[in-house]
mmCIF file of C-alpha atoms in Angstrom:
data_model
loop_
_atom_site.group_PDB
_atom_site.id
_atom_site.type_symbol
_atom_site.label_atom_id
_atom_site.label_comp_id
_atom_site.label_asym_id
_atom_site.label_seq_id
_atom_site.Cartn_x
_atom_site.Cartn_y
_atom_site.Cartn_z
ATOM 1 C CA UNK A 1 0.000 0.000 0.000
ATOM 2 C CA UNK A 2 1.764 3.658 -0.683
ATOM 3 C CA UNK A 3 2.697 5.535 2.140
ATOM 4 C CA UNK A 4 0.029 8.317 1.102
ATOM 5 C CA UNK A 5 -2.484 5.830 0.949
ATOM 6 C CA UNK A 6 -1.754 4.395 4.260
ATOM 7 C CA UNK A 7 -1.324 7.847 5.977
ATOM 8 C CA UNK A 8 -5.095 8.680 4.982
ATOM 9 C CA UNK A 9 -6.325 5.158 5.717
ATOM 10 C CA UNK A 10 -4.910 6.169 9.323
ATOM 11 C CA UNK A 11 -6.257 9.692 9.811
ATOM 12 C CA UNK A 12 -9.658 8.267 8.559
ATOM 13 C CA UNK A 13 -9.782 5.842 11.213
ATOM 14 C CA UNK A 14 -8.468 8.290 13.628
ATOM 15 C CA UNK A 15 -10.722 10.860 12.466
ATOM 16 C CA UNK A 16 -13.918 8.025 13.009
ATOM 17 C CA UNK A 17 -12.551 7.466 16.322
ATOM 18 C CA UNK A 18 -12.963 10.983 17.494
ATOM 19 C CA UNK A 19 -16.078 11.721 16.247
ATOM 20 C CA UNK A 20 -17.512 9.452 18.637
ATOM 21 C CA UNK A 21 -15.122 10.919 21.714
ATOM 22 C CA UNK A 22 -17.871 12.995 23.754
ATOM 23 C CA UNK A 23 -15.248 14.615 25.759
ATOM 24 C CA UNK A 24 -15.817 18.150 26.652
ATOM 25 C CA UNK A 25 -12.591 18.926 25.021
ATOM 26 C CA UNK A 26 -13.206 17.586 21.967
ATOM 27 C CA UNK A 27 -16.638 18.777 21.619
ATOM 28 C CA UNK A 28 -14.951 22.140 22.273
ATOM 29 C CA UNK A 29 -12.177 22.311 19.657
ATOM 30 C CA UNK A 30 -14.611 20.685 17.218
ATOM 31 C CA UNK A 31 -16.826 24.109 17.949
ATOM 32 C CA UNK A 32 -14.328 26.447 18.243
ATOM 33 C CA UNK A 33 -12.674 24.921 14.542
ATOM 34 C CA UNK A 34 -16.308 25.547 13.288
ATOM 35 C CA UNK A 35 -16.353 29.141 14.042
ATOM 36 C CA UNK A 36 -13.186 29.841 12.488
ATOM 37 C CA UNK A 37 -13.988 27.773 9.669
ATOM 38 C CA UNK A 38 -17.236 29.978 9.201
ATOM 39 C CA UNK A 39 -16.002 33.623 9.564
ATOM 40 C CA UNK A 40 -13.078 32.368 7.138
ATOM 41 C CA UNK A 41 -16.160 31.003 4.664
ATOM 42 C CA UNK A 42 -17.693 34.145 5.542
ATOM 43 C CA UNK A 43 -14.883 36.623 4.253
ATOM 44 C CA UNK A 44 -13.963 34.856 1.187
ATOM 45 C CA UNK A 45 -17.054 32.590 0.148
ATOM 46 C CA UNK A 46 -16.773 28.679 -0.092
ATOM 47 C CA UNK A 47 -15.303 28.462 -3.381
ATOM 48 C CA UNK A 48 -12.366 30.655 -2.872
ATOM 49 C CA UNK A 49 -11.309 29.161 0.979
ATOM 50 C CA UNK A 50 -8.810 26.470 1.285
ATOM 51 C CA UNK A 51 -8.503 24.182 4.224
ATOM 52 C CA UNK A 52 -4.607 25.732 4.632
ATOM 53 C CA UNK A 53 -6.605 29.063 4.783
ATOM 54 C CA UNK A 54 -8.733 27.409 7.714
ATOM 55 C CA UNK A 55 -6.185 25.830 9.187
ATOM 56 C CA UNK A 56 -3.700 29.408 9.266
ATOM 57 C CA UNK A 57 -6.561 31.103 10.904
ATOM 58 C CA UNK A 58 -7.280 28.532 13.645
ATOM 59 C CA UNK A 59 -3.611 28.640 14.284
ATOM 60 C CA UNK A 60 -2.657 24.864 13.081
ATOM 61 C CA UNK A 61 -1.895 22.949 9.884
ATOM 62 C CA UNK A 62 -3.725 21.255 7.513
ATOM 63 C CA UNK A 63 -3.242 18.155 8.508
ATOM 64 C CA UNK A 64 -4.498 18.952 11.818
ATOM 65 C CA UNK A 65 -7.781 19.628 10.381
ATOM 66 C CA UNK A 66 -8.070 16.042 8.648
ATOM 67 C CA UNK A 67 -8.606 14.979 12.548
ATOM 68 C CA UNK A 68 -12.127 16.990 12.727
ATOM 69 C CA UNK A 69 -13.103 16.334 8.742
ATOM 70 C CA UNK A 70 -12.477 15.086 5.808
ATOM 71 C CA UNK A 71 -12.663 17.840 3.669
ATOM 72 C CA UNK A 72 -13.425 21.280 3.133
ATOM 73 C CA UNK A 73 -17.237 20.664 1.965
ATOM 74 C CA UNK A 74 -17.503 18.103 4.842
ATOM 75 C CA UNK A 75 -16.688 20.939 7.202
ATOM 76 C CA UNK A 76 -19.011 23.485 5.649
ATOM 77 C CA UNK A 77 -21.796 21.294 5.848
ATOM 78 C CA UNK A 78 -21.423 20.546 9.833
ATOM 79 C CA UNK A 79 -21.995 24.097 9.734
ATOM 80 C CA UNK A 80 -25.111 23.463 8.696
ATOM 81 C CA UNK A 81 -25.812 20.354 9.862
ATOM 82 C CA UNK A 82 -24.978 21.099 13.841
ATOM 83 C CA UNK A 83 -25.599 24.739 14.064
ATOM 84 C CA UNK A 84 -27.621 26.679 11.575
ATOM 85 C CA UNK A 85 -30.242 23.905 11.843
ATOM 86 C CA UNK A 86 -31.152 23.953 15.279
ATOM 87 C CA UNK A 87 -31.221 28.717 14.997
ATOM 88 C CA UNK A 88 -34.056 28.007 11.796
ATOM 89 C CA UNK A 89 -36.011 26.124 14.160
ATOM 90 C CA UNK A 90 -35.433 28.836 16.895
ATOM 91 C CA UNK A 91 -36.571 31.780 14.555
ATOM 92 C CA UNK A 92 -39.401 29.331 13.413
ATOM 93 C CA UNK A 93 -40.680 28.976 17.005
ATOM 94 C CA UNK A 94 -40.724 32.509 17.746
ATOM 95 C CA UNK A 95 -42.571 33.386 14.697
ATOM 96 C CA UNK A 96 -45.128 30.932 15.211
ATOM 97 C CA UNK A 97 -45.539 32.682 18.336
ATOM 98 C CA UNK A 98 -45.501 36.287 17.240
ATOM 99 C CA UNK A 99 -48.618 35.085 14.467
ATOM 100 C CA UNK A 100 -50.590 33.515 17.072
ATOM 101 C CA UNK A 101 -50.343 36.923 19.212
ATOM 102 C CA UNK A 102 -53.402 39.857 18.955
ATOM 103 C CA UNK A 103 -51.452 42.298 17.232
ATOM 104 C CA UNK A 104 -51.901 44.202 14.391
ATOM 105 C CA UNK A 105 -50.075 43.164 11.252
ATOM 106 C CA UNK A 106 -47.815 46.225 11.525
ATOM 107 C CA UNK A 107 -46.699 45.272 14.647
ATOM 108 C CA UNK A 108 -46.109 41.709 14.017
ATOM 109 C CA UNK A 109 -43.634 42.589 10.892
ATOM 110 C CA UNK A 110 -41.796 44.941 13.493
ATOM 111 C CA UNK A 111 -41.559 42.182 15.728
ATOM 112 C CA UNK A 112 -40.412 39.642 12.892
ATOM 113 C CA UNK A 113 -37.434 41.655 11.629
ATOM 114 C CA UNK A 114 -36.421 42.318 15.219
ATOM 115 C CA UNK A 115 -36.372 38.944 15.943
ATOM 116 C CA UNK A 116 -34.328 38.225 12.279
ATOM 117 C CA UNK A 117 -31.973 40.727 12.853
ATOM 118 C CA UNK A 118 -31.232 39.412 16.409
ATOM 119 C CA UNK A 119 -30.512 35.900 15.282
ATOM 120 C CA UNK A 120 -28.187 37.151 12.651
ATOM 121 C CA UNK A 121 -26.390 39.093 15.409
ATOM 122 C CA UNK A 122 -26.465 36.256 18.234
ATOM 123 C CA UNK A 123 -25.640 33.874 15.370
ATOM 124 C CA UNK A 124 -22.969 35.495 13.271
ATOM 125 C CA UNK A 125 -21.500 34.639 10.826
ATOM 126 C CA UNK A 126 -23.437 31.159 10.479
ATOM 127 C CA UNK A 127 -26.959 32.724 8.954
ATOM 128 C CA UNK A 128 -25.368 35.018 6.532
ATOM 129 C CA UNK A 129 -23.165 31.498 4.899
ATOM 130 C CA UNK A 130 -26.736 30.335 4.284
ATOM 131 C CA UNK A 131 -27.872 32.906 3.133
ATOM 132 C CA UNK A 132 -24.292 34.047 0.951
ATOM 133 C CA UNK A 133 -23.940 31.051 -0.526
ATOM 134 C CA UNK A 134 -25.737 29.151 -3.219
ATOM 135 C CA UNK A 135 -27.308 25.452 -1.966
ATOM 136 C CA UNK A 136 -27.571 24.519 -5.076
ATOM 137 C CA UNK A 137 -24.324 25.240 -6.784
ATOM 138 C CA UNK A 138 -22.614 23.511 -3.503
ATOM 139 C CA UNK A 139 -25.041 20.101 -4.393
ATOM 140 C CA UNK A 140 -26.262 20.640 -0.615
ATOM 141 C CA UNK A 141 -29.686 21.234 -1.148
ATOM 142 C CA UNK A 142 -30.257 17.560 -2.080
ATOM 143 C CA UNK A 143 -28.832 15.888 1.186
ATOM 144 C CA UNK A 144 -31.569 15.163 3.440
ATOM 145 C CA UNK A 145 -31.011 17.910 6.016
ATOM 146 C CA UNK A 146 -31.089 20.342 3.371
ATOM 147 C CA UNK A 147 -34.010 19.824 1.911
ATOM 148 C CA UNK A 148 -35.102 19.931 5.589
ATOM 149 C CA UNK A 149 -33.501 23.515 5.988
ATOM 150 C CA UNK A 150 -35.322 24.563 2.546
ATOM 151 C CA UNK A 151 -38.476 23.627 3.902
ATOM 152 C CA UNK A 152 -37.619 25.473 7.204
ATOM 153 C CA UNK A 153 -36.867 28.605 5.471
ATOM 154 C CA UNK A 154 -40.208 28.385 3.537
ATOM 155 C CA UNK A 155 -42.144 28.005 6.448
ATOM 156 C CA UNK A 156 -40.592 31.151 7.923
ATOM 157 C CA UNK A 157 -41.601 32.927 4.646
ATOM 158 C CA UNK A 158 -44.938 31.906 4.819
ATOM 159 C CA UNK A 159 -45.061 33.527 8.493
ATOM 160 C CA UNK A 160 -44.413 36.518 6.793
ATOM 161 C CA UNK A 161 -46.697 36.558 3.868
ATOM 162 C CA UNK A 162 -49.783 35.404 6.200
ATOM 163 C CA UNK A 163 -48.774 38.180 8.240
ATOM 164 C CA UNK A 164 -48.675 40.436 4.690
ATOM 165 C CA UNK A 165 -52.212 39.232 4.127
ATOM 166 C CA UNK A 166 -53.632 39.738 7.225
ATOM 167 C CA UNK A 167 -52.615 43.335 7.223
ATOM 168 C CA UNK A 168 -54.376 43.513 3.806
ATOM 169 C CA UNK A 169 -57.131 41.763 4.645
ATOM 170 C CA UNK A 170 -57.935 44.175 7.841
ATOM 171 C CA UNK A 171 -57.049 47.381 6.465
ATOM 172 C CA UNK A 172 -53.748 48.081 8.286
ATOM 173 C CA UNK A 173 -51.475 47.099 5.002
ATOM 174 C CA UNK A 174 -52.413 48.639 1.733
ATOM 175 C CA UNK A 175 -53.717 46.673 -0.970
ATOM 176 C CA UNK A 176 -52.488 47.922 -4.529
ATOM 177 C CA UNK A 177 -48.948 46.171 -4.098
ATOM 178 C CA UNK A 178 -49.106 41.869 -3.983
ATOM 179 C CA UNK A 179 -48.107 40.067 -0.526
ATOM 180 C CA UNK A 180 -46.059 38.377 -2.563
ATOM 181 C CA UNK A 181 -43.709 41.536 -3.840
ATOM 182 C CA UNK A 182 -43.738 43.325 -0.393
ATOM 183 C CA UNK A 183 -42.714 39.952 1.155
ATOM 184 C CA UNK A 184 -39.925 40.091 -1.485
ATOM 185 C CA UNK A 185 -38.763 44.033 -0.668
ATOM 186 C CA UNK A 186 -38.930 43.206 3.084
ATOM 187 C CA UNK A 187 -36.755 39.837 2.708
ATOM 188 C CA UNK A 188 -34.855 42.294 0.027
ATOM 189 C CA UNK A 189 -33.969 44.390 2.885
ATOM 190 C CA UNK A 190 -33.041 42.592 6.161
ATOM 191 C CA UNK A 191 -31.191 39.195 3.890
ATOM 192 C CA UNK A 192 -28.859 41.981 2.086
ATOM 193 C CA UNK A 193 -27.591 43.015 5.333
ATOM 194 C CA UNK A 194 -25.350 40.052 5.009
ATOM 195 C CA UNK A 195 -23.291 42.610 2.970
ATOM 196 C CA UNK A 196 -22.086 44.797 5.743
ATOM 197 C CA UNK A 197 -23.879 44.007 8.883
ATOM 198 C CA UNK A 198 -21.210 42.928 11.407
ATOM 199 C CA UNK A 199 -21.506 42.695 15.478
ATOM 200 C CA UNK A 200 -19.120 45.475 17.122
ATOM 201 C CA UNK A 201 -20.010 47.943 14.638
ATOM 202 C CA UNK A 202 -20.008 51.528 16.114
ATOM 203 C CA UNK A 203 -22.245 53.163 13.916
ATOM 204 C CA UNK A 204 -25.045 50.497 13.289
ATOM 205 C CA UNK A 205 -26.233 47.267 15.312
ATOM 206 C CA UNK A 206 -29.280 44.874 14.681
ATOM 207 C CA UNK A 207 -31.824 47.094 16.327
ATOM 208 C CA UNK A 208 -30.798 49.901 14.957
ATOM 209 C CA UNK A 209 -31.027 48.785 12.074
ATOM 210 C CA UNK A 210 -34.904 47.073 12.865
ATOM 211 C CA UNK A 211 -36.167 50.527 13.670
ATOM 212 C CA UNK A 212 -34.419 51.915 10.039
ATOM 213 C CA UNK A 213 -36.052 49.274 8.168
ATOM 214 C CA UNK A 214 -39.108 48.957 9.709
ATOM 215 C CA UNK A 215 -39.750 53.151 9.440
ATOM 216 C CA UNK A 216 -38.718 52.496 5.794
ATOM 217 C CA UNK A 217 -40.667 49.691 4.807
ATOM 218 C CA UNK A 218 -44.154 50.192 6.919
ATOM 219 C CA UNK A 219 -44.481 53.765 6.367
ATOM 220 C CA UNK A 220 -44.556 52.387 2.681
ATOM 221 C CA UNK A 221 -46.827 49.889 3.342
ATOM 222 C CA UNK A 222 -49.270 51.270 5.671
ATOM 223 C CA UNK A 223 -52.914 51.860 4.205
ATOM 224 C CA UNK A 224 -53.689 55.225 3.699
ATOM 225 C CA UNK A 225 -55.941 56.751 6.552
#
């Protein structure tokens, strides 16, 4: 067997072996590898990060990274797989919540883009990758859990456009622009602050930026009195 051959044959058993190690310590490095990994994916997108780029950033080598995953795409999907998973079904759960509540339309949208742009805070940079990168063109929208996180994400969307439609429906929305366009210049809005939103900036922070885009977009979409 060549020596390269062997040397992978090893890591991959080594590599099985510590994914089933529990330890706090592992669990932690794993996590910690993961974040790095993800503001790295962040800056310079999937296609153009390296697992040497990784690996610089989280202060190691490359090799050193084969002991967590296999490869780069194996990586970027944990991200998706272990984290961003679990803060869809968080922002899912509040929603459901905010539409069961007596409030007007109006009010529910405020609270919906509050809650948005505090998950992408709490939860940088892990929303933005889904949201920067293209499922599709990565083949990850056909595994399993992706097709789960699709149907996640459409579920929050049609939160929103019930919401839309209820405000039409009782007056508080105007009714000469479709649900399904202002659902599009809302999601327009708070997904393209993926851009430039980051946490720590002075000038602008995720409710700041709420009240700026709610002003904006209701005062737009409020029926005439």
């Amino acid at each position: 067997m060549p020596t390269s051959t062997a040397a992978n044959s090893g890591m991959g058993r080594r590599r099985r072996s510590a994914q089933n190690d529990s330890s706090p310590n592992y669990q932690a490095k794993r996590q910690e590898l993961l974040r790095t990994a993800a503001e790295v994916f962040r800056e310079k997108g999937f296609e153009r990060t390296t697992l040497n780029d990784i690996a610089e950033r989280f202060g190691t080598d490359r090799a050193s990274i084969y002991y967590y995953f296999a490869s780069k795409k194996e990586l970027f999907q944990a991200l998706f797989h272990d984290i961003i998973v679990d803060v869809l079904d968080n922002n899912i759960a509040v929603a459901e919540e905010i539409i069961g509540s007596d409030e007007d339309a109006p009010e529910k949208l405020r609270r919906l883009v509050g809650q948005q742009m505090d998950s992408y805070e709490k939860n940088y940079p892990f929303v933005y990758l889904y949201i920067q990168e293209d499922m599709a063109q990565l083949q990850l929208d056909s595994t399993s859990w992706g097709k789960d996180m699709a149907r996640k994400t459409k579920r929050f969307e049609a939160i929103v456009l019930k919401v839309l439609q209820q405000g039409v429906d009782d007056g508080t929305l105007r009714s000469d622009v479709s649900v399904q366009l202002m659902s599009k210049a809302l999601f327009g809005m708070v997904n393209w602050t993926h851009r430039w939103l980051k946490p720590g900036m002075r000038k602008v922070d995720a409710k700041q930026t709420t009240e700026a885009f709610c002003t904006l977009f209701l005062n737009g979409a409020r029926a005439e009195s």
